[in-house]
GROMACS .gro file of C-alpha atoms in nm:
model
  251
    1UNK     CA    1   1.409  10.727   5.454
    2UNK     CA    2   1.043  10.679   5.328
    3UNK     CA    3   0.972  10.842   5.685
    4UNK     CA    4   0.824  11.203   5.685
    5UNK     CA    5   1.034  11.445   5.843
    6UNK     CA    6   0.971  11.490   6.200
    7UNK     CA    7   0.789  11.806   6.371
    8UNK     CA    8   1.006  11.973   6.626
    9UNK     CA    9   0.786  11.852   6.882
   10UNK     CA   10   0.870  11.495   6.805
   11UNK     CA   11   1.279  11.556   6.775
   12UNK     CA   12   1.183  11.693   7.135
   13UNK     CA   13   1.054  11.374   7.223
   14UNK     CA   14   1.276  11.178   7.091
   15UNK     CA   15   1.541  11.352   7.256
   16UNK     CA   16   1.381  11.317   7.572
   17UNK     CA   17   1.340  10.983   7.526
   18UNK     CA   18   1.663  10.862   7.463
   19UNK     CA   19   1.880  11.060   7.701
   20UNK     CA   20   1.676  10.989   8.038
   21UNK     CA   21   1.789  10.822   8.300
   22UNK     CA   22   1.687  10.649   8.642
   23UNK     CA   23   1.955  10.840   8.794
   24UNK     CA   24   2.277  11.075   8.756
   25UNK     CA   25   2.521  11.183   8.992
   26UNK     CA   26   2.813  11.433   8.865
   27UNK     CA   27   3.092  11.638   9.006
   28UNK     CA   28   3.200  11.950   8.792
   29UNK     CA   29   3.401  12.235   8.838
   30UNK     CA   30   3.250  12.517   8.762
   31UNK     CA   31   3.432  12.878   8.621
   32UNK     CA   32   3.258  13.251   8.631
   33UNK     CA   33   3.434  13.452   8.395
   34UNK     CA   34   3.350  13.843   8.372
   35UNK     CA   35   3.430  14.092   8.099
   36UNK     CA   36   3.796  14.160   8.262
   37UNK     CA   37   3.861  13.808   8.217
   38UNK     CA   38   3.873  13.753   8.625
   39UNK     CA   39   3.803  13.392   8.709
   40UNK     CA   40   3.626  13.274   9.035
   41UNK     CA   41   3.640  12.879   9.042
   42UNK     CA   42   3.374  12.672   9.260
   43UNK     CA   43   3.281  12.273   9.290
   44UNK     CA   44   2.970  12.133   9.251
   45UNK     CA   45   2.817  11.851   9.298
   46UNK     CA   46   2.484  11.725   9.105
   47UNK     CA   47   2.236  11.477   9.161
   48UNK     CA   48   1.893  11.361   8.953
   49UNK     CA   49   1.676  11.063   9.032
   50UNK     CA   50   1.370  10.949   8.851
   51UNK     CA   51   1.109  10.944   9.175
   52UNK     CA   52   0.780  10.837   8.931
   53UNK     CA   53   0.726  10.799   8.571
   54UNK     CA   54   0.875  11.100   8.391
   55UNK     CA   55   0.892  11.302   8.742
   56UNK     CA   56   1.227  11.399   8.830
   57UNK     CA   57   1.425  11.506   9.166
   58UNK     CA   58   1.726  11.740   9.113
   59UNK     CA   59   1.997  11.911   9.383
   60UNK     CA   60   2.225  12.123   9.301
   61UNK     CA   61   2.527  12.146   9.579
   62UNK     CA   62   2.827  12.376   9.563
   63UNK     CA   63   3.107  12.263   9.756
   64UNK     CA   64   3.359  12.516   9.735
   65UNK     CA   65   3.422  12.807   9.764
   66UNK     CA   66   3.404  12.854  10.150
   67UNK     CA   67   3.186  13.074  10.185
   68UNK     CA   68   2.945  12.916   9.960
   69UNK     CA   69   2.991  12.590  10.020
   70UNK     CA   70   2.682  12.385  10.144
   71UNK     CA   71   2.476  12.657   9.922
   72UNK     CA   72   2.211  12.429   9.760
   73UNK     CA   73   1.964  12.417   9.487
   74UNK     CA   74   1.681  12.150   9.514
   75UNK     CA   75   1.435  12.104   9.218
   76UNK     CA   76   1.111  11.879   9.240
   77UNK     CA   77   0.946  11.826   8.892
   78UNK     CA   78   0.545  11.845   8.951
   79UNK     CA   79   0.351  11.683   8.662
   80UNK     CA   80  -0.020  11.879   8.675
   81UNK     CA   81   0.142  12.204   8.791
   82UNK     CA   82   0.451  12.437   8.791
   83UNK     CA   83   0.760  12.296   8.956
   84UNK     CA   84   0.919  12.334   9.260
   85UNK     CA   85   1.222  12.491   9.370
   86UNK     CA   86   1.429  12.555   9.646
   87UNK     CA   87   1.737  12.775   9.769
   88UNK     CA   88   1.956  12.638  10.063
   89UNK     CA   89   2.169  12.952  10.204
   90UNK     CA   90   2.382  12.771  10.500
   91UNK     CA   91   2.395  13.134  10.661
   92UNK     CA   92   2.032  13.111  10.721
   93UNK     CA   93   1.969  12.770  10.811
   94UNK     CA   94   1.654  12.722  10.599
   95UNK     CA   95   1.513  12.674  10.260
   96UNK     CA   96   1.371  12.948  10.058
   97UNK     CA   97   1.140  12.894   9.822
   98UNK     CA   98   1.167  13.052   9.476
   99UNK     CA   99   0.847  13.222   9.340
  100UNK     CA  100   0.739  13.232   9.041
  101UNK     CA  101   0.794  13.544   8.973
  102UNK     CA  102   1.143  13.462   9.042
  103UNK     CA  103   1.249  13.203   8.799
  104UNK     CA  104   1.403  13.511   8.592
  105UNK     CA  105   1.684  13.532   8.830
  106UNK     CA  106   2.009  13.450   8.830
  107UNK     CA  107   2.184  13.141   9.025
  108UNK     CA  108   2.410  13.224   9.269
  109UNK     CA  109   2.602  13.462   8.958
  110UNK     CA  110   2.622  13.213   8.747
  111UNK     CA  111   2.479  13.305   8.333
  112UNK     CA  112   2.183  13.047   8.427
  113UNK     CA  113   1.825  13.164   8.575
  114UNK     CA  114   1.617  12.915   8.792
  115UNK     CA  115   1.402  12.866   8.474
  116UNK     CA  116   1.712  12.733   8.344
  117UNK     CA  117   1.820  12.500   8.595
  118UNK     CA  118   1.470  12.339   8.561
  119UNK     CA  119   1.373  12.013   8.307
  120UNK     CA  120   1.205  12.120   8.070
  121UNK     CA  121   0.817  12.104   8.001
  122UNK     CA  122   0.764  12.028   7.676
  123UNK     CA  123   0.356  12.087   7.671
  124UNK     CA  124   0.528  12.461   7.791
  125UNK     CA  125   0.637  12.571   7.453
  126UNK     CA  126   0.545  12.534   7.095
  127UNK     CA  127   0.846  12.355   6.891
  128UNK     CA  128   0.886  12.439   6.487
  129UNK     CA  129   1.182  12.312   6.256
  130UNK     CA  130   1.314  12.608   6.100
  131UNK     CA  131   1.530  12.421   5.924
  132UNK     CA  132   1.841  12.163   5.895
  133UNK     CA  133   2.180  12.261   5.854
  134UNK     CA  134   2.523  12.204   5.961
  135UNK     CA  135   2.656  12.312   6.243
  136UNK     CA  136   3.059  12.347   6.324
  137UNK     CA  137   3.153  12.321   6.667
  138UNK     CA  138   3.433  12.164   6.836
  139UNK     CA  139   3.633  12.126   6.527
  140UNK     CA  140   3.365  11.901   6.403
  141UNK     CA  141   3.081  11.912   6.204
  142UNK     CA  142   2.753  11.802   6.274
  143UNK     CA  143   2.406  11.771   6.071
  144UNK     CA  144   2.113  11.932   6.311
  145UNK     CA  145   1.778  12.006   6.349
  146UNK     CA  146   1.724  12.406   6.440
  147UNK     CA  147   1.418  12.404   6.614
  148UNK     CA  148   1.240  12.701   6.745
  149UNK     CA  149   1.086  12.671   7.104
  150UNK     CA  150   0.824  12.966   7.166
  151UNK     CA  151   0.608  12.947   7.551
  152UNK     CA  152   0.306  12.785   7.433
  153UNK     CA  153   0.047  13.011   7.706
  154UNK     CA  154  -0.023  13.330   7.841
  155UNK     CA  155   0.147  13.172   8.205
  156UNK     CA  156   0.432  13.083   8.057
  157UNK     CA  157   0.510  13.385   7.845
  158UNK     CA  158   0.480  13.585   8.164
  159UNK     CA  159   0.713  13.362   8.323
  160UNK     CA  160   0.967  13.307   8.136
  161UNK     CA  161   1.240  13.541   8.090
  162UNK     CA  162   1.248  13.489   7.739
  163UNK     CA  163   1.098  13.552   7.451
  164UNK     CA  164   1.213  13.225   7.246
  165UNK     CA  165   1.520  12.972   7.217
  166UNK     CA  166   1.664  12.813   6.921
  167UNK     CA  167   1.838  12.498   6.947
  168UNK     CA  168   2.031  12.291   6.703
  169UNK     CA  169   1.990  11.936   6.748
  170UNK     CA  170   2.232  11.682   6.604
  171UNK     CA  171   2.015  11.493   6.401
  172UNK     CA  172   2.156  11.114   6.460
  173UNK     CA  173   2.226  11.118   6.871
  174UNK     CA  174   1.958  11.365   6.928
  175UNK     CA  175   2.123  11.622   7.176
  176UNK     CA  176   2.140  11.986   7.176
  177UNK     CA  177   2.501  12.111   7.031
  178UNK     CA  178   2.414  12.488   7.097
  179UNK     CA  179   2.086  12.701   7.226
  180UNK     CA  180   2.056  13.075   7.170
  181UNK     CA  181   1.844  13.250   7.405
  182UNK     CA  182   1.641  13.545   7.316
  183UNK     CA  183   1.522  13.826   7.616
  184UNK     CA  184   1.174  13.942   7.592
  185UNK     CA  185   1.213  14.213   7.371
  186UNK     CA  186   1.362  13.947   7.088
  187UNK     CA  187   1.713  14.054   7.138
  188UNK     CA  188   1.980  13.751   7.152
  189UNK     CA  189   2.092  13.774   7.493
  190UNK     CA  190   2.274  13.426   7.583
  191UNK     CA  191   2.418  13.104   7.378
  192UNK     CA  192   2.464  12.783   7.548
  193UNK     CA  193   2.731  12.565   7.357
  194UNK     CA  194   2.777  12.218   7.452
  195UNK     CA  195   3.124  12.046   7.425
  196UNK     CA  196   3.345  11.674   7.414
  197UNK     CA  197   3.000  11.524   7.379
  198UNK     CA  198   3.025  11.121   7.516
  199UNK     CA  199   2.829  10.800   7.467
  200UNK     CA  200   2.805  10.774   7.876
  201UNK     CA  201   2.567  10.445   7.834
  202UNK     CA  202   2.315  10.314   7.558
  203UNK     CA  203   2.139  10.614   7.357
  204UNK     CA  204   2.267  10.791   7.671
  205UNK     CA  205   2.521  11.121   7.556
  206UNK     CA  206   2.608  11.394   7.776
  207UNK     CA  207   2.873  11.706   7.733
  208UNK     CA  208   3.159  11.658   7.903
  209UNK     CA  209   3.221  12.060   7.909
  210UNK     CA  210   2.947  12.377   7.849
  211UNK     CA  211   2.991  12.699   7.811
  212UNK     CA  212   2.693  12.992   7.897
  213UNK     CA  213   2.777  13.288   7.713
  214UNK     CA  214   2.603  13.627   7.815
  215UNK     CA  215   2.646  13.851   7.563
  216UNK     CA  216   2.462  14.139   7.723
  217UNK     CA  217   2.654  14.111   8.032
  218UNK     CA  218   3.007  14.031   7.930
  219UNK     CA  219   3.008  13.717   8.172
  220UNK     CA  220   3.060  13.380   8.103
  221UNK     CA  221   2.984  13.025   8.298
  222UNK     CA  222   3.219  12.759   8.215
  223UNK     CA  223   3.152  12.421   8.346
  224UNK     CA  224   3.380  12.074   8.331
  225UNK     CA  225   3.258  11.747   8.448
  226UNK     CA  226   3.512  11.545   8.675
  227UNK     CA  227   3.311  11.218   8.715
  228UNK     CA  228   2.958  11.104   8.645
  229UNK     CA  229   2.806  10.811   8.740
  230UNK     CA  230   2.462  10.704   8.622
  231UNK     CA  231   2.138  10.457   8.694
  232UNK     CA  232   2.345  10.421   9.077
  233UNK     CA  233   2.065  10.330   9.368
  234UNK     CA  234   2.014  10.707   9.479
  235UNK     CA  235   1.823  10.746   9.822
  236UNK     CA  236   1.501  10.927   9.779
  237UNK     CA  237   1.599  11.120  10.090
  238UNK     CA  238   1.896  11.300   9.913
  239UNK     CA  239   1.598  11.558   9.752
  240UNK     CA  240   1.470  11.638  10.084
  241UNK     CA  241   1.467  11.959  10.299
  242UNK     CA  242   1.606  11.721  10.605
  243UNK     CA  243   1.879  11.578  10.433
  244UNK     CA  244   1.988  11.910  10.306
  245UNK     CA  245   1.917  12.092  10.663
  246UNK     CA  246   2.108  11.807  10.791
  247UNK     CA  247   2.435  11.901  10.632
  248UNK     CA  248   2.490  11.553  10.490
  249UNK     CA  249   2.502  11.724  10.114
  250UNK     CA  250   2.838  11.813  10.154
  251UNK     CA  251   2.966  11.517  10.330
   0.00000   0.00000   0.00000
């Protein structure tokens, strides 16, 4: 096309743009795998609901094992500051908010950190093409964007428990077939691969299947959508402490 080629900033965009929703709902089963190749299987349950323009409202809810199950994860996306997240632990009957300094840690020993499990602020991190290529995955091939994403400030460089992230983008759809994750000392320490990739609505796709590889620990996360239903009227209450202290999450 006579169009100039994007800057990774705008395939971000774009991306953005054309896979949000007003709401999602999901059910997924969820596999741990560790270097012995010794399963542990759980349920979950996810929810998202645009609650203002661009602001989004995320739990998290695992509903099995046992002796996990009501264990909860509530996000708020803040636009002028740093999000806001929550841990529900039914054992102690309250929410615990995680700092910070915490957003390095892992989720209930799964491969993703809080910092994962939030959306992603794109005025966070500087975006650059490194370059187009083809990318084979799922017995297919795909044409992408590879596009660098660095922490844009001091804050977030601090924060985040790594150092960058490449993605590749498939160039026509616009959403992310794999993302390598770099620890702070540059080394590659994770790569996300996303799987039976489906047209759920519109410009809407979503992966049917991911996979969270940890290279440095051995241990993998494995997860497999059952159902997904999206742009459903979604009570605002669902992303609140009460509804969550309540115990209606896992009802």
């Amino acid at each position: 096309t006579a169009r100039a080629e994007m800057t990774g900033r705008e395939v971000m965009d774009k991306q953005k743009e054309l896979h949000e929703v007003q709401s999602e709902v999901g059910d997924e089963i969820m596999l741990l795998v560790d270097k012995d190749g010794g399963k542990e299987k759980r349920t979950v349950k996810r929810y998202a609901k645009e609650v203002e323009d661009d602001v989004y409202h995320y739990l998290v809810v695992f509903l099995s094992p046992a002796d996990i199950r009501g264990t909860a994860l509530l996000t708020w996306e803040q636009k002028e500051r740093e999000n806001d997240q929550w841990l529900y632990l039914p054992a102690q009957k309250k929410m615990q908010r995680i700092a910070k300094g915490s957003k390095k840690n892992y989720f209930m020993g799964t491969d993703f950190t809080y910092e994962d499990m939030e959306p992603e602020k794109l005025d966070n991190f500087n975006y650059t093409i490194l370059r187009t290529e083809k990318l084979e995955l799922n017995e297919q091939v795909s044409e992408c964007y590879v596009i660098e994403a660095v922490p844009a400030n001091d804050e977030k460089k601090r924060e985040s428990g790594y150092s960058k992230r490449v993605m590749w983008i498939e160039k026509e759809h616009f959403y992310t077939l794999k993302t390598e994750f770099y620890d702070r000392r540059e080394r590659l320490q994770k790569v996300q691969t996303n799987h039976k990739m489906e047209n759920v609505s519109g410009t809407v796709w979503r992966a049917k299947q991911t996979l969270m590889d940890h290279l440095e620990k051995k241990h993998k996360t494995v997860t497999g959508i059952t159902g997904r239903e999206i742009n459903s009227e979604l009570d605002d209450s669902i992303f609140t402490e009460r509804y969550i202290l309540s115990g209606k999450h896992t009802q």
